[in-house]
Each structure stands twice: as C-alpha cells, then as structure tokens.
Amino acid sequence: MENKFGLRLQELMKEKGYKLQDIAKAVHVSQTAVSYWIRGLRQPTAENIVALAKFFGVSADYLLGLTDY
C-alpha cells in the first residue's frame, strides 16, 4: 500500500522549507515519530493529523491522500 500520508507530509515540508524538528515541535512529538510517519513505519494519531493539517493549512483529507486539494 502506498504511503500517501508520508509523501504528502514530505512534499509540504519541502514546499514550506520545514525540517523534521520544525514539524515535531509544532505537533509535540519526537523527530523520530515524524520520520516514521514519512517512511510509513508508523501511523499518526487522529490528533496528530488534525494538528498537522492546521499547521500546514490543508485538510486532513489532503494529508491522508483522499483529496487532491
């Protein structure tokens, strides 16, 4: 199964110029957790997804790969 969440997160980080530590600090998790999400080794909680969506100004559906906007 393709890791759309990880791809979208990585794409947004690159687009906005954020590093792992920036994302980790914004959603109150470790850098390792963010790395695991990007690589598809772990799944974020619903709370993490909402926090990331707010941080990047996108919908949770976009982060999850359910919509293209």
Coordinates of C-alpha atoms in Angstrom, one line a residue:
M1 CA 0.0 0.0 0.0
E2 CA 1.3 3.4 -1.0
N3 CA 2.1 5.8 1.9
K4 CA 0.3 8.8 0.6
F5 CA 0.4 10.5 4.1
G6 CA 4.2 10.3 4.2
L7 CA 4.5 11.5 0.6
R8 CA 2.2 14.5 1.3
L9 CA 3.9 15.3 4.5
Q10 CA 7.3 15.3 2.9
E11 CA 6.0 17.3 0.0
L12 CA 4.6 20.0 2.3
M13 CA 7.7 20.1 4.3
K14 CA 9.8 20.7 1.2
E15 CA 7.4 23.3 -0.2
K16 CA 7.4 25.3 3.1
G17 CA 11.1 24.7 3.9
Y18 CA 10.4 22.9 7.2
K19 CA 12.7 20.3 8.8
L20 CA 11.8 17.3 10.9
Q21 CA 12.4 19.2 14.1
D22 CA 10.1 22.0 13.0
I23 CA 7.2 19.6 12.4
A24 CA 8.0 17.6 15.6
K25 CA 7.9 20.8 17.7
A26 CA 4.7 22.0 16.1
V27 CA 2.7 18.9 16.8
H28 CA 4.5 18.0 20.1
V29 CA 6.1 14.7 19.0
S30 CA 9.6 13.4 18.6
Q31 CA 11.6 13.8 15.3
T32 CA 11.7 10.0 15.2
A33 CA 7.9 9.9 15.1
V34 CA 7.8 12.3 12.2
S35 CA 10.4 10.3 10.4
Y36 CA 8.4 7.1 11.0
W37 CA 5.3 8.7 9.5
I38 CA 7.2 9.8 6.4
R39 CA 8.6 6.4 5.9
G40 CA 5.3 4.6 6.6
L41 CA 6.7 2.7 9.6
R42 CA 4.1 4.2 12.0
Q43 CA 0.7 5.9 11.6
P44 CA -0.1 9.3 13.3
T45 CA -3.0 9.6 15.7
A46 CA -6.1 11.5 14.6
E47 CA -5.0 14.3 16.9
N48 CA -1.6 14.5 15.1
I49 CA -3.3 14.5 11.7
V50 CA -5.5 17.4 12.8
A51 CA -2.6 19.3 14.2
L52 CA -0.6 18.8 11.0
A53 CA -3.5 19.9 8.8
K54 CA -3.9 23.1 10.8
F55 CA -0.1 23.7 10.8
F56 CA 0.1 23.4 7.0
G57 CA -3.2 25.0 6.3
V58 CA -4.6 22.0 4.4
S59 CA -7.4 19.5 5.1
A60 CA -6.9 16.2 6.9
D61 CA -8.3 14.5 3.8
Y62 CA -5.5 16.1 1.7
L63 CA -2.8 14.8 4.1
L64 CA -4.4 11.3 4.0
G65 CA -4.5 11.3 0.2
L66 CA -8.2 11.3 0.0
T67 CA -8.4 14.6 -2.0
D68 CA -6.0 16.5 -4.2
Y69 CA -6.6 19.9 -2.6

